[in-house]
PDB file of C-alpha atoms in Angstrom:
ATOM      1  CA  UNK A   1      -6.768   5.242  -7.868  1.00  0.00           C
ATOM      2  CA  UNK A   2      -5.166   2.410  -5.897  1.00  0.00           C
ATOM      3  CA  UNK A   3      -6.287  -1.196  -5.570  1.00  0.00           C
ATOM      4  CA  UNK A   4      -5.110  -3.296  -2.619  1.00  0.00           C
ATOM      5  CA  UNK A   5      -5.198  -7.065  -2.101  1.00  0.00           C
ATOM      6  CA  UNK A   6      -4.138  -8.666   1.182  1.00  0.00           C
ATOM      7  CA  UNK A   7      -2.797 -12.193   1.535  1.00  0.00           C
ATOM      8  CA  UNK A   8      -0.913 -14.369   4.011  1.00  0.00           C
ATOM      9  CA  UNK A   9      -3.541 -14.844   6.684  1.00  0.00           C
ATOM     10  CA  UNK A  10      -4.352 -18.187   8.206  1.00  0.00           C
ATOM     11  CA  UNK A  11      -4.593 -20.274  11.359  1.00  0.00           C
ATOM     12  CA  UNK A  12      -1.594 -20.439  13.681  1.00  0.00           C
ATOM     13  CA  UNK A  13      -0.902 -21.471  17.245  1.00  0.00           C
ATOM     14  CA  UNK A  14      -0.085 -18.952  19.937  1.00  0.00           C
ATOM     15  CA  UNK A  15       3.556 -17.959  19.721  1.00  0.00           C
ATOM     16  CA  UNK A  16       3.699 -18.583  16.000  1.00  0.00           C
ATOM     17  CA  UNK A  17       4.385 -16.201  13.147  1.00  0.00           C
ATOM     18  CA  UNK A  18       2.724 -14.995   9.978  1.00  0.00           C
ATOM     19  CA  UNK A  19       3.685 -12.510   7.302  1.00  0.00           C
ATOM     20  CA  UNK A  20       0.890 -10.584   5.674  1.00  0.00           C
ATOM     21  CA  UNK A  21       1.330  -9.029   2.256  1.00  0.00           C
ATOM     22  CA  UNK A  22      -0.576  -6.230   0.590  1.00  0.00           C
ATOM     23  CA  UNK A  23      -0.171  -6.003  -3.160  1.00  0.00           C
ATOM     24  CA  UNK A  24      -0.992  -2.616  -4.629  1.00  0.00           C
ATOM     25  CA  UNK A  25      -1.826  -1.622  -8.156  1.00  0.00           C
ATOM     26  CA  UNK A  26      -2.632   1.688  -9.714  1.00  0.00           C
ATOM     27  CA  UNK A  27      -0.897   4.997  -9.741  1.00  0.00           C
ATOM     28  CA  UNK A  28       1.575   6.620  -7.359  1.00  0.00           C
ATOM     29  CA  UNK A  29       1.925   3.706  -4.949  1.00  0.00           C
ATOM     30  CA  UNK A  30       5.450   4.721  -4.025  1.00  0.00           C
ATOM     31  CA  UNK A  31       4.222   8.074  -2.727  1.00  0.00           C
ATOM     32  CA  UNK A  32       1.360   6.669  -0.631  1.00  0.00           C
ATOM     33  CA  UNK A  33       1.553   6.166   3.096  1.00  0.00           C
ATOM     34  CA  UNK A  34       0.403   2.678   4.087  1.00  0.00           C
ATOM     35  CA  UNK A  35      -1.298   1.267   7.145  1.00  0.00           C
ATOM     36  CA  UNK A  36      -2.518  -1.992   8.618  1.00  0.00           C
ATOM     37  CA  UNK A  37      -5.727  -2.188  10.625  1.00  0.00           C
ATOM     38  CA  UNK A  38      -7.612  -5.090  12.147  1.00  0.00           C
ATOM     39  CA  UNK A  39     -11.144  -5.822  13.240  1.00  0.00           C
ATOM     40  CA  UNK A  40     -12.317  -8.622  15.492  1.00  0.00           C
ATOM     41  CA  UNK A  41     -15.968  -9.741  15.629  1.00  0.00           C
ATOM     42  CA  UNK A  42     -18.035  -7.323  17.661  1.00  0.00           C
ATOM     43  CA  UNK A  43     -15.216  -4.806  17.941  1.00  0.00           C
ATOM     44  CA  UNK A  44     -14.292  -1.608  16.166  1.00  0.00           C
ATOM     45  CA  UNK A  45     -11.563  -1.498  13.581  1.00  0.00           C
ATOM     46  CA  UNK A  46      -8.285  -0.584  15.240  1.00  0.00           C
ATOM     47  CA  UNK A  47      -4.932   0.697  14.093  1.00  0.00           C
ATOM     48  CA  UNK A  48      -2.068  -1.796  13.992  1.00  0.00           C
ATOM     49  CA  UNK A  49       0.876  -0.271  12.132  1.00  0.00           C
ATOM     50  CA  UNK A  50       1.748   2.310   9.497  1.00  0.00           C
ATOM     51  CA  UNK A  51       4.674   3.294   7.317  1.00  0.00           C
ATOM     52  CA  UNK A  52       5.451   6.495   5.444  1.00  0.00           C
ATOM     53  CA  UNK A  53       5.930   6.458   1.687  1.00  0.00           C
ATOM     54  CA  UNK A  54       9.694   6.654   2.059  1.00  0.00           C
ATOM     55  CA  UNK A  55       9.811   3.741   4.484  1.00  0.00           C
ATOM     56  CA  UNK A  56      11.803   5.847   6.902  1.00  0.00           C
ATOM     57  CA  UNK A  57       9.119   6.229   9.563  1.00  0.00           C
ATOM     58  CA  UNK A  58       7.007   3.497  11.119  1.00  0.00           C
ATOM     59  CA  UNK A  59       4.296   3.528  13.775  1.00  0.00           C
ATOM     60  CA  UNK A  60       2.768   0.783  15.891  1.00  0.00           C
ATOM     61  CA  UNK A  61      -0.076   0.214  18.286  1.00  0.00           C
ATOM     62  CA  UNK A  62       1.331  -0.358  21.759  1.00  0.00           C
ATOM     63  CA  UNK A  63       0.023  -3.914  21.980  1.00  0.00           C
ATOM     64  CA  UNK A  64       2.044  -5.055  18.950  1.00  0.00           C
ATOM     65  CA  UNK A  65       5.287  -3.174  19.530  1.00  0.00           C
ATOM     66  CA  UNK A  66       8.216  -5.547  19.577  1.00  0.00           C
ATOM     67  CA  UNK A  67       6.185  -8.298  17.925  1.00  0.00           C
ATOM     68  CA  UNK A  68       5.024  -6.849  14.591  1.00  0.00           C
ATOM     69  CA  UNK A  69       7.109  -5.175  11.899  1.00  0.00           C
ATOM     70  CA  UNK A  70       5.760  -3.212   8.960  1.00  0.00           C
ATOM     71  CA  UNK A  71       7.856  -2.770   5.839  1.00  0.00           C
ATOM     72  CA  UNK A  72       7.428  -1.954   2.182  1.00  0.00           C
ATOM     73  CA  UNK A  73       9.070  -2.685  -1.124  1.00  0.00           C
ATOM     74  CA  UNK A  74       8.082   0.054  -3.515  1.00  0.00           C
ATOM     75  CA  UNK A  75       9.743  -1.698  -6.447  1.00  0.00           C
ATOM     76  CA  UNK A  76       7.345  -4.604  -5.914  1.00  0.00           C
ATOM     77  CA  UNK A  77       4.364  -2.423  -4.985  1.00  0.00           C
ATOM     78  CA  UNK A  78       3.970  -4.442  -1.802  1.00  0.00           C
ATOM     79  CA  UNK A  79       3.605  -3.723   1.907  1.00  0.00           C
ATOM     80  CA  UNK A  80       4.270  -6.371   4.541  1.00  0.00           C
ATOM     81  CA  UNK A  81       3.328  -7.008   8.133  1.00  0.00           C
ATOM     82  CA  UNK A  82       5.575  -9.515   9.864  1.00  0.00           C
ATOM     83  CA  UNK A  83       3.802 -10.835  12.946  1.00  0.00           C
ATOM     84  CA  UNK A  84       5.789 -12.749  15.549  1.00  0.00           C
ATOM     85  CA  UNK A  85       4.791 -14.040  18.951  1.00  0.00           C
ATOM     86  CA  UNK A  86       1.137 -14.124  17.961  1.00  0.00           C
ATOM     87  CA  UNK A  87      -1.474 -14.152  20.698  1.00  0.00           C
ATOM     88  CA  UNK A  88      -5.136 -15.191  20.629  1.00  0.00           C
ATOM     89  CA  UNK A  89      -6.119 -11.537  21.012  1.00  0.00           C
ATOM     90  CA  UNK A  90      -4.472 -10.856  17.648  1.00  0.00           C
ATOM     91  CA  UNK A  91      -7.267 -12.811  15.980  1.00  0.00           C
ATOM     92  CA  UNK A  92      -9.026 -10.503  13.531  1.00  0.00           C
ATOM     93  CA  UNK A  93      -9.500  -9.611   9.913  1.00  0.00           C
ATOM     94  CA  UNK A  94      -6.492  -7.565   8.859  1.00  0.00           C
ATOM     95  CA  UNK A  95      -6.846  -4.777   6.320  1.00  0.00           C
ATOM     96  CA  UNK A  96      -4.249  -2.745   4.504  1.00  0.00           C
ATOM     97  CA  UNK A  97      -4.905   0.834   3.518  1.00  0.00           C
ATOM     98  CA  UNK A  98      -3.303   3.535   1.407  1.00  0.00           C
ATOM     99  CA  UNK A  99      -3.450   7.275   1.831  1.00  0.00           C
ATOM    100  CA  UNK A 100      -1.568  10.518   2.152  1.00  0.00           C
ATOM    101  CA  UNK A 101      -2.363  12.241   5.443  1.00  0.00           C
ATOM    102  CA  UNK A 102      -0.572  13.527   8.502  1.00  0.00           C
ATOM    103  CA  UNK A 103      -1.981  11.146  11.131  1.00  0.00           C
ATOM    104  CA  UNK A 104      -1.642   7.507  10.156  1.00  0.00           C
ATOM    105  CA  UNK A 105      -3.168   5.893  13.240  1.00  0.00           C
ATOM    106  CA  UNK A 106      -6.747   6.632  12.233  1.00  0.00           C
ATOM    107  CA  UNK A 107      -8.816   5.076   9.474  1.00  0.00           C
ATOM    108  CA  UNK A 108      -9.989   8.462   8.212  1.00  0.00           C
ATOM    109  CA  UNK A 109      -6.461   9.165   6.994  1.00  0.00           C
ATOM    110  CA  UNK A 110      -6.716   6.533   4.276  1.00  0.00           C
ATOM    111  CA  UNK A 111      -8.444   6.680   0.906  1.00  0.00           C
ATOM    112  CA  UNK A 112      -8.160   3.069  -0.260  1.00  0.00           C
ATOM    113  CA  UNK A 113      -8.742  -0.230   1.514  1.00  0.00           C
ATOM    114  CA  UNK A 114      -8.232  -3.889   0.749  1.00  0.00           C
ATOM    115  CA  UNK A 115     -10.803  -6.610   1.330  1.00  0.00           C
ATOM    116  CA  UNK A 116      -9.003  -8.064   4.329  1.00  0.00           C
ATOM    117  CA  UNK A 117      -7.361 -11.343   5.276  1.00  0.00           C
ATOM    118  CA  UNK A 118      -8.322 -13.490   8.257  1.00  0.00           C
ATOM    119  CA  UNK A 119      -5.785 -14.187  10.985  1.00  0.00           C
ATOM    120  CA  UNK A 120      -6.777 -16.720  13.634  1.00  0.00           C
ATOM    121  CA  UNK A 121      -4.510 -17.533  16.581  1.00  0.00           C
ATOM    122  CA  UNK A 122      -5.396 -20.580  18.653  1.00  0.00           C
ATOM    123  CA  UNK A 123      -4.488 -20.987  22.308  1.00  0.00           C
TER     124      UNK A 123
END
């Protein structure tokens, strides 16, 4: 059982930066793979980034490569998403997720989800 709480969202201007945090509690966090997803109004939830339990492998959606960085600190039970060069199309509710599956770019690979944090990027 894992509980996840996202924080760090807010309103920023285009070109700005935000760092999202996902605080995890429960058992075996350090062995869970972690992912970030986002969902804009009227759109399906989409994959953003993921990181393996060891932190050695990361994955990104093409549209955020070079702008977003996912990382984790297992000692603090926290996963981060550093977002730079934000664009209006990044506006969405961002969710973190925990799981242990092979493919990390799909929501079905995750067992636990946070409640989400709103990110709004103005033009």
